[in-house]
Backbone as a ProteinNet text record, in pm:
[ID]
protein_1_A
[PRIMARY]
MSHISPTENPDLGTGKTLSEGTRHKRRWHGWKGKHRLDKRLTVGAEKGIVRYVQRRCYSIEFSDLKSGKAISRRSSIFKFESFKDDDEIFRVQGPLQEAPFNTSAMHALILPKDHHVTKLIVRHVHERVAKHSGRECVLSRLWEKNGYHKVAHKINRVLSNCVVCKKLRGKAGVQKWQFYLQTGLHLTSYHSPTREWTVLDRFM
[TERTIARY]
13463.2	13424.9	13403.2	13469.1	13459.4	13328.7	13274.1	13147.6	13176.1	13108.7	13124.3	12995.6	13002.8	12886.1	12852.9	12730.2	12695	12782.6	12833.4	12916.1	13053.6	13097.4	13228.5	13222.9	13104.3	13091.1	13090.7	13186.7	13189.5	13074.6	13012.8	12902.2	12773.3	12757.6	12636.4	12647.4	12766.3	12781.7	12773.2	12768	12762.5	12622.2	12613.9	12483.7	12401.1	12466.6	12395.8	12326.3	12394.8	12335.8	12213.9	12222.7	12109.3	11989.6	12010.9	11899.9	11838.6	11921.3	11868.3	11787.3	11836.6	11762.4	11627.8	11626	11499.4	11403.1	11457.3	11371.7	11312.2	11392.6	11341.7	11238.9	11261.1	11166.8	11031.9	11034	10907.7	10837.8	10915	10855.3	10791.5	10856.2	10801.3	10673.1	10669.3	10547.5	10433.2	10464.8	10360.2	10308.4	10395	10354.4	10285.5	10324.1	10276.4	10126.1	10057.7	9914.9	9829.2	9888.8	9810.2	9818.5	9922.2	9942.6	9942.8	9856.5	9848.2	9862.9	9929.5	9953.2	9825.5	9798	9682	9715	9843.8	9883.1	9864.2	9822.3	9801.4	9933	9947.7	10066.9	10059.8	10173.1	10178.3	10164	10135.6	10118.9	10249.1	10360.7	10489.1	10521.6	10489.4	10515.3	10426.9	10301.7	10211.4	10256.5	10296.3	10346.2	10476.6	10559.8	10683.9	10660	10560.1	10527.7	10475.8	10384.7	10330.3	10440.1	10528.9	10638.6	10731.8	10758.2	10845.7	10782.8	10653.6	10586	10584.3	10557	10554.1	10691.2	10794.4	10928.9	10972.5	10923.9	10957.8	10880.7	10755.4	10670.6	10669.3	10695.4	10693.8	10828.8	10934.3	11068.7	11096.7	11047.7	11070.3	10999.7	10877.9	10804.3	10873.2	10926.4	10997.7	11122.2	11195.2	11317	11284.7	11172.2	11133.3	11098.5	11021.6	10985.1	11105.5	11196.6	11315.5	11404.8	11409.2	11491.8	11419.3	11296.2	11221.3	11141.2	11130	11053.8	10909.6	10823.2	10684.7	10672.7	10568.8	10546.2	10510.1	10567.6	10545.5	10400.1	10353.7	10216.4	10196.5	10302.7	10293.1	10286.2	10298.5	10292.7	10149.9	10137.1	10004.8	9935.9	10009.5	9949.7	9945.6	9967.7	9967.1	9827.9	9725.1	9589.3	9533.1	9599.4	9550.2	9592.4	9676.2	9729.4	9791.4	9879.2	9937.3	10040.3	10063.8	10164.3	10223	10335	10399.4	10367.6	10323	10292.3	10418.7	10401.5	10516.4	10592.4	10526.6	10590.5	10648.8	10659.9	10713.6	10629	10497.2	10403.4	10316.3	10296.9	10212	10065.5	9996.1	9853	9783.8	9651.4	9570.6	9520.1	9521.3	9467.3	9318.8	9239.5	9097.9	9016.4	8882.7	8793.8	8753.5	8809.5	8766.8	8873.4	8946.1	9055.3	9005.5	8886.9	8832.9	8731.4	8713.5	8616	8672.4	8583.8	8630	8662.4	8749.2	8788.5	8936.6	8979.5	9122	9196.4	9327.4	9409.3	9385.9	9364.6	9345.5	9218.7	9112.7	8986.7	8989.8	9059.9	9064.1	9162.6	9276.3	9382.6	9415.3	9362.8	9380	9522.5	9566.4	9696.7	9691.4	9801.1	9811	9892.2	9831.2	9899.3	9879.6	9976.5	9959.5	9843.9	9762.1	9641	9669.7	9782	9812.9	9923.7	9956.7	10063.7	10010.5	10099.7	10059.9	10021	10085.1	10050.7	9908.6	9868.4	9731.4	9631.2	9662.7	9575.3	9567.1	9679.3	9679.7	9597.5	9607	9530.1	9381	9340.6	9198.9	9147	9224.4	9180.6	9171	9263.7	9258	9132.4	9102.6	8983.2	8857.2	8856.2	8738.3	8714.4	8819.7	8803.8	8798.6	8884.9	8897.8	8814.4	8800.9	8731.1	8585.3	8561.6	8425.1	8353.7	8426.2	8365.7	8289.7	8355.6	8300.8	8173.3	8171.7	8058.7	8075.9	7984.3	7985.4	8089.4	8084.2	8184.7	8180.7	8061.9	8051.1	8096.9	8070.2	8114.5	8266.8	8328.5	8474.8	8534.9	8475.1	8526.8	8516.2	8404.3	8389	8486.3	8513.5	8610.6	8751.6	8783.5	8914.5	8929.2	8825.3	8830.7	8831.2	8763.2	8763.4	8901.3	8975.3	9106.3	9214	9239.2	9346.3	9308.4	9189.9	9150.2	9233.2	9249.2	9329.2	9258.1	9334.2	9277.9	9283.9	9177.8	9171.3	9187.7	9105.9	9111.6	8979.6	8885.3	8754	8764.6	8845	8857.7	8926.4	9017.9	9082.9	8984.6	8889.2	8786.3	8702.1	8664	8584.8	8660.1	8789.5	8868.1	8881.7	8901.8	8914.8	8783.2	8672.3	8542.3	8507.3	8545	8513.6	8595.8	8712.7	8797.8	8783.6	8696.9	8680.2	8594	8647.6	8575.4	8457.8	8476.3	8368.7	8250.2	8276.4	8168.2	8096	8169.6	8105.5	8012.6	8052.8	7967	7843.4	7860.7	7748	7648.3	7696	7609.7	7586.3	7613.2	7594.7	7448.5	7421.2	7285	7247.7	7127.3	7082.2	7067.3	7109.6	7100.9	6961.3	6931.4	6802.2	6826.4	6752.2	6768.3	6720.6	6793.2	6756.7	6627.7	6599.7	6476	6354.4	6363.1	6250.8	6215.6	6314.8	6290.2	6211	6247.6	6177.9	6036.2	6015.6	5881.6	5789.7	5843.5	5761.2	5723.2	5812.9	5784.3	5712.3	5709.2	5644.7	5719.5	5851.9	5932.9	5961.4	5931	5959.1	6039.5	6154	6238.3	6181	6129.3	6069.9	5944.9	5865	5742.2	5772.1	5687.8	5707.1	5677.7	5604.5	5570.9	5672	5779.1	5881.3	5960.4	6028.3	6112.1	6219.2	6269.3	6366.6	6494.3	6530.8	6655.7	6650.6	6530.9	6520	6506.7	6501.2	6488	6619.2	6605.8	6722.9	6707.5	6813.4	6807.3	6704.9	6690.1	6593.4	6452.1	6422.9	6288.1	6253.2	6347.6	6318.6	6281.6	6340.3	6308.6	6184.4	6140.6	6021	5897.6
17712	17607.1	17478.2	17375.6	17247.2	17178.9	17107.8	17037.2	16894	16849	16712.6	16637.4	16533.3	16452.2	16360.4	16306.2	16214.6	16091.2	16047.7	15927.5	15952.7	16083.6	16116	16156.2	16182.9	16225.6	16103.3	16090.9	15972	15965.6	16081.8	16080.3	16029.9	16053.1	16010.8	15871.4	15825.2	15693.2	15699.5	15585.1	15578.4	15605.2	15639.7	15662	15535.8	15422.7	15295.2	15267.3	15298.7	15275.9	15364.9	15490	15580.4	15532.9	15487.8	15440.6	15313.8	15225.3	15104.5	15137.6	15233.3	15273	15334.4	15418	15477.6	15372.5	15277.3	15171.3	15085.1	15051.4	14972.5	15051.2	15182	15264.4	15270.5	15288.9	15292.4	15157.4	15050.5	14917.5	14893.8	14943.4	14926	15004.3	15128.4	15209.2	15150.8	15087.4	15023.1	14896.4	14828.5	14702.7	14724.2	14830	14851.3	14873.6	14798.6	14814	14738.5	14680.6	14610	14458.7	14410.1	14266.7	14231.5	14140	14095.2	13943.3	13897	13754.6	13685.6	13569.7	13490.6	13388.9	13367.2	13270.3	13330.2	13244.4	13288.6	13283	13377	13378.9	13267.2	13212.3	13114.3	13184	13105.4	13163.6	13227.8	13161.2	13217.4	13346.9	13355.2	13478.7	13592.5	13562.2	13666.3	13719.4	13630.1	13674.4	13752.1	13711.3	13784.4	13926.4	13946.3	14080.9	14167.5	14111	14186.2	14220.8	14126.6	14150.9	14260	14258.1	14360.7	14499.3	14510.1	14639.7	14691.3	14603.5	14646.7	14691.6	14620.9	14659.7	14792.1	14822.1	14950	15065.4	15042.9	15151.6	15161.9	15052.6	15051.8	15005.7	15060.4	15019.3	15059	15174.5	15218.4	15124.7	15084.2	14994	14858.3	14809.9	14682.5	14691.1	14800	14815.3	14829.4	14896	14909.3	14774	14693.7	14562.5	14469.6	14484.6	14399	14429.6	14555.9	14595.4	14581.3	14529.9	14509.1	14628.2	14732.7	14851.7	14839.2	14919.9	14925.6	15021.5	15001.4	15088.8	15228.6	15328	15465.7	15507	15595	15644.3	15729.2	15783.8	15864.3	15779	15648.9	15560.5	15550.4	15531.9	15521.4	15389.6	15290.1	15160	15133.8	15236.4	15217.1	15180	15245.7	15223.2	15088.2	15018.7	14888.5	14774.9	14804.7	14701.1	14587.9	14626.6	14531.3	14442	14327.7	14233.3	14163.2	14097.2	14021.7	13873.5	13811.1	13668.7	13586.5	13457.1	13368.4	13397.3	13463.5	13496.7	13637.5	13700.1	13836	13936.7	13924.1	14012.6	14080.3	14210.2	14285.8	14248.1	14221	14192.8	14270.8	14281.1	14353.6	14255.1	14298	14212.1	14186	14291.3	14277.6	14220.4	14231.8	14183.5	14036.8	13965.5	13827.6	13726.4	13754	13665.1	13529.4	13524.6	13398.8	13337	13395.2	13342.4	13219.5	13127.5	13004.8	13029.3	13124.7	13156.1	13128.8	13130.6	13113.4	13243.2	13236.6	13352.8	13470.3	13443.9	13552.2	13630.2	13561	13629.5	13704.4	13649.1	13714.3	13830	13814.1	13914.5	13960.3	14076.4	14126.7	14175.4	14164.5	14218.1	14370.2	14433	14578.9	14618.1	14697.7	14750	14901	14974.2	15119.4	15150.2	15245.3	15272	15332.4	15401.7	15468.1	15397.5	15275.6	15204.2	15142.5	15128.8	15073.7	14926.6	14851.6	14710	14695.9	14783.7	14781.1	14804.1	14895.8	14921.3	14800	14733.5	14615.6	14502.2	14483.5	14377.4	14405	14527.5	14562.9	14551.7	14597	14589.6	14445.4	14360.1	14218.8	14152.2	14176.4	14117.1	14171.3	14299	14359.2	14303.8	14286.7	14245.7	14094	14021.2	13877.5	13792.8	13835	13754.4	13796.7	13924.6	13974.1	14004.1	14002.4	14022	14154	14261.9	14397.7	14414.4	14352.9	14370.9	14499.3	14519.8	14642.9	14644.4	14750.5	14774.6	14668.3	14633.5	14537.8	14399.1	14361.4	14230.3	14224.4	14330.3	14333.7	14331	14403.6	14406.4	14269.5	14200	14066.6	13967.6	13980.5	13891.7	13916.1	14041.4	14072.1	14013.8	14024.9	13969.1	13816.9	13760.3	13614.6	13562.3	13641	13596.4	13616.3	13741.1	13768.1	13871.6	13927.7	14025.1	14150.9	14214.3	14336.3	14447.9	14521	14622.3	14760	14837.4	14976.1	14988.2	14915.1	14922.7	14971.9	15013.1	15053.9	15176.1	15274.7	15394.9	15363.2	15265.9	15226.1	15155.5	15081.4	15016.6	15121.8	15225.8	15332.6	15398.6	15418	15481.4	15390.7	15260.9	15166.9	15155	15148	15136.6	15262.6	15378.5	15502.7	15519.2	15454.8	15464.1	15344.8	15249.8	15130.1	15164.1	15142.3	15174.9	15080.6	14952.6	14854.6	14887.9	14924.9	14961	15087.8	15181.3	15302.3	15270.1	15175.7	15137.3	15061.2	14974.2	14894.8	14978.2	15078.4	15159.2	15299.3	15316.3	15447.1	15481	15607.8	15654.1	15630.1	15580.2	15552	15681.2	15677.4	15795.5	15818.9	15941.8	15980.3	16045.9	16004.7	16062.3	16207.5	16290.9	16432.2	16453.8	16364.6	16381.1	16367.3	16281.3	16260.1	16386.7	16465.6	16589.3	16687.5	16700.3	16794.8	16748.2	16618	16568.3	16583	16563.9	16576.8	16721.5	16812	16953.2	17021.9	16959.5	17021.9	17141.5	17142.5	17255.9	17245.7	17351.7	17358.5	17484.9	17466.3	17582.6	17669.2	17607.8	17682.7	17611.3	17677	17619.1	17543.6	17445.2	17369.8	17454.5	17564.6	17651.6	17763.6	17761.9	17864.4	17839.6	17941.3	17921.3	17815.9	17761.3	17652.6	17698	17823.7	17870.8	17872.7	17867.2	17866.9	17726.3	17627.5	17491	17446.2	17360.1	17295.6	17144.8	17075	16928.7	16877	16944.9	16904.8	16915	17020.4	17039	16929.1	16886.8	16786.4	16652.4	16622.3	16495.2	16503.9	16624.5	16640.5	16650.6
14259.9	14354.8	14278.6	14321.9	14253	14287.9	14190.8	14209.6	14252.9	14357.8	14408.3	14380.2	14304.3	14271.4	14387.4	14394.8	14503.6	14508	14392.9	14391.9	14450.6	14453.9	14507.9	14654.6	14704.6	14843	14934.4	15026.7	15111.5	15210.3	15242.5	15337.2	15274	15144.7	15076.8	15018.1	14996.8	14938.1	14787.4	14724.9	14579.4	14529.6	14401.6	14341.2	14334.1	14321.6	14317.4	14449.6	14558.8	14690.7	14713.1	14668.1	14684.5	14605.2	14484	14402.5	14460.5	14514.5	14575.9	14701.4	14779.8	14898.8	14864.9	14761.2	14718.5	14667.8	14593.7	14540.3	14651.8	14751.2	14863.3	14944.4	14957.7	15033.1	14963.5	14831.7	14758.2	14763.2	14755.7	14762.4	14898.1	15004.3	15138.6	15156.5	15107.5	15121.1	15038.4	14925.7	14848	14911.7	14987.2	15050	15183.3	15254	15390.4	15392.6	15473.8	15492.1	15393.1	15288	15187.5	15202.1	15264.1	15278.4	15426.5	15462.9	15600.8	15604.7	15707.5	15721.8	15767.1	15707.7	15746.2	15854.9	15879.8	15980.8	16120.3	16212.2	16349.4	16426.6	16518.6	16602.3	16705.8	16737.7	16844.8	16979.9	17081.8	17214.9	17262.6	17233.7	17273.9	17203.2	17072.9	16998.2	17047.6	17077.1	17125.5	17261.3	17348.7	17478.9	17464.8	17369.8	17347.9	17300.6	17213.7	17166.1	17280.7	17360.6	17474.1	17574.2	17599.7	17693.4	17641.5	17510.7	17451.8	17463	17432.9	17440.1	17583.8	17678	17817.6	17866.9	17826.5	17871.1	17808.9	17690	17627.2	17691.1	17725.4	17775.5	17927.7	17995.5	18142.1	18196.2	18142	18184.4	18329.4	18371.4	18509.7	18607.5	18574.7	18662.6	18673.2	18560.5	18563.1	18651.4	18638.7	18719.4	18867.9	18900.9	19041.4	19102.4	19029.3	19081.7	19088.8	18993.7	18994.9	19114.1	19153.2	19268	19401.1	19399	19522.4	19568.3	19488.5	19524.8	19475.9	19533.3	19488.4	19370.6	19291.8	19176.7	19225.5	19163.5	19205.9	19186.1	19272.9	19261.3	19136.2	19082.9	18961.5	18835.8	18850.2	18734.1	18682.1	18551.3	18489	18519.5	18569.4	18599.6	18750.3	18830	18975.2	19025.1	18973.6	19023.3	18981.4	18889.3	18844.8	18937.7	19037.1	19126.2	19044	18956.6	18862.6	18930.4	18867.9	18914.1	18792.7	18811.7	18704.7	18720.9	18611.1	18616.7	18594.5	18571.1	18552	18423.2	18327.5	18200	18197.8	18315.3	18326.1	18248	18258.9	18190	18294.8	18278.5	18369.9	18348.5	18458.4	18455.3	18566.8	18556.4	18653.3	18758.5	18884.3	18989.8	18965.7	18960.7	18930	19044.5	19033.9	19140.7	19126.1	19028.7	19001.8	19041.7	19146.6	19184.2	19232.5	19293.8	19344.3	19248.9	19131.7	19036.4	18965.6	18922	18854.4	18707.5	18678.8	18542.4	18525.9	18399.8	18374	18404.5	18395.5	18431.8	18338.7	18210	18113.6	18141.5	18184.6	18211.6	18344.1	18444	18575.5	18579.4	18513.8	18520.2	18378	18343	18206.5	18184.2	18059.5	18021.4	18016.2	18045.3	18040.7	17918.3	17832.1	17714	17707.4	17656.6	17641.2	17547	17584.6	17507.4	17371.2	17354.3	17227.9	17150.5	17186.8	17117.2	16988.2	16890.2	16760.7	16771.2	16859.4	16876.7	16930.7	17020.6	17071.4	16959.2	16870.6	16756.3	16664.8	16640.7	16554.5	16614.9	16745.9	16811	16801	16829.8	16823.4	16680.7	16584	16444.6	16396.8	16441.3	16403.1	16458.6	16584.7	16644.5	16578.5	16546.6	16483.3	16343.3	16264.8	16125.6	16108.8	16177.7	16154.7	16250.3	16373.8	16474.6	16487.6	16512.6	16531.4	16400.8	16289.2	16156.4	16147.7	16185.9	16175.3	16258.1	16375	16466	16546.3	16638.5	16715.7	16826.1	16903.9	17007	17115.9	17162.7	17272.6	17230.4	17106.8	17058.1	17050.7	17000.9	16993.5	17133.4	17226.9	17363.3	17430.1	17407.8	17466.6	17405.9	17276	17211.9	17265.2	17290.8	17347.7	17488	17568	17703.1	17699.2	17601.5	17588.9	17551.5	17475.9	17429.2	17535.5	17572.1	17667.9	17772.6	17763.8	17863.1	17862.5	17746.4	17738.7	17813.2	17891.1	17980.2	17915.1	17936.5	17891.1	17739.1	17663.6	17517.4	17459.5	17543.8	17494.2	17403.8	17442.4	17359.5	17227.3	17227.5	17102.6	17009.9	17066.2	16984.7	16914.3	16985.1	16923.4	16808.9	16825	16719.7	16598	16621.9	16510.3	16435.2	16506.7	16441.2	16362.8	16414.5	16343.7	16216.8	16208.7	16090.1	15996.8	16028.6	15945.5	15823.7	15705	15581.9	15561.6	15592.2	15574.5	15664.3	15787.9	15879.4	15833.2	15777.5	15726.2	15609.9	15525.5	15413.4	15460.6	15559.5	15607.4	15686	15755.7	15841.7	15785.7	15658.7	15598.3	15576	15563.7	15539.8	15393.9	15374	15238	15158.8	15033.3	14949.4	14895.1	14861.4	14805.2	14671	14570.4	14437.9	14436.9	14366.2	14359.6	14281.5	14187.4	14110.3	14200.8	14299.8	14388.1	14464.9	14501.4	14574.6	14488.3	14362.4	14274.9	14245.3	14231.8	14203.4	14324.2	14444.7	14564.4	14592.3	14570.8	14598.9	14484.2	14367	14252.7	14199.4	14216.7	14174.4	14025.3	13950.5	13807.4	13782.3	13724.3	13698.5	13587.4	13483.5	13371.9	13325.5	13253.3	13200.4	13071.7	13042.1	12918.8	12795.9	12815.4	12704.2	12685.6	12764.6	12749.6	12622.4	12573.7	12454.7	12478.6	12371.4	12380.9	12448	12429.5	12488	12640.4	12701.6	12846.6	12905.9	12820	12870.7	12934	13028.1	13087.9	13076.3	13110.7	13107.5	13207.1	13318.9	13419.7	13366.9	13290.5	13236.6	13137.7	13060.9	12958.9	13022.6	13138	13203	13290.4	13321.3	13403.8	13314.6
[MASK]
++++++++++++++++++++++++++++++++++++++++++++++++++++++++++++++++++++++++++++++++++++++++++++++++++++++++++++++++++++++++++++++++++++++++++++++++++++++++++++++++++++++++++++++++++++++++++++++++++++++++++++

């Protein structure tokens, strides 16, 4: 049986291409999650991202409204009484239609609760805007910005996985020596032979 090297196999491509692909993959995994942009998104870019996510996750609802049909009762956003605004973005009707607020506060944006973009938005507000504050502060900041709907459970998940919050709210440590001194526990007597001494006895 003849041996075929990767450079001779047309399905695998040349060896140079494989090495370049591996190198780019390792570079991407090293970069991912460590570098974040400090520039703020424009309003048009933010709306474009939300519109893209909604069209990917709620494509059936978009097609129903485009054809003049009502949203199906089996849809996950049926109970929100959603509608499309002038930017073709799904929003919630809500009970504040007659309130003197702007559109973002009265009609919250609808995003999938388990989508990666939803996680990025919540994490950005928690770290950059709310400065690692609690759940209610992050939720109020989200409503102040765009009124994202149904993100409370995502806030809890982001806060529980935040390393900075764990360090700030961690339980204070207690020295082990203090426990032995308070209880009066002695492993051996000071008059015991040297071979029975331990490091703990020497410091006590």
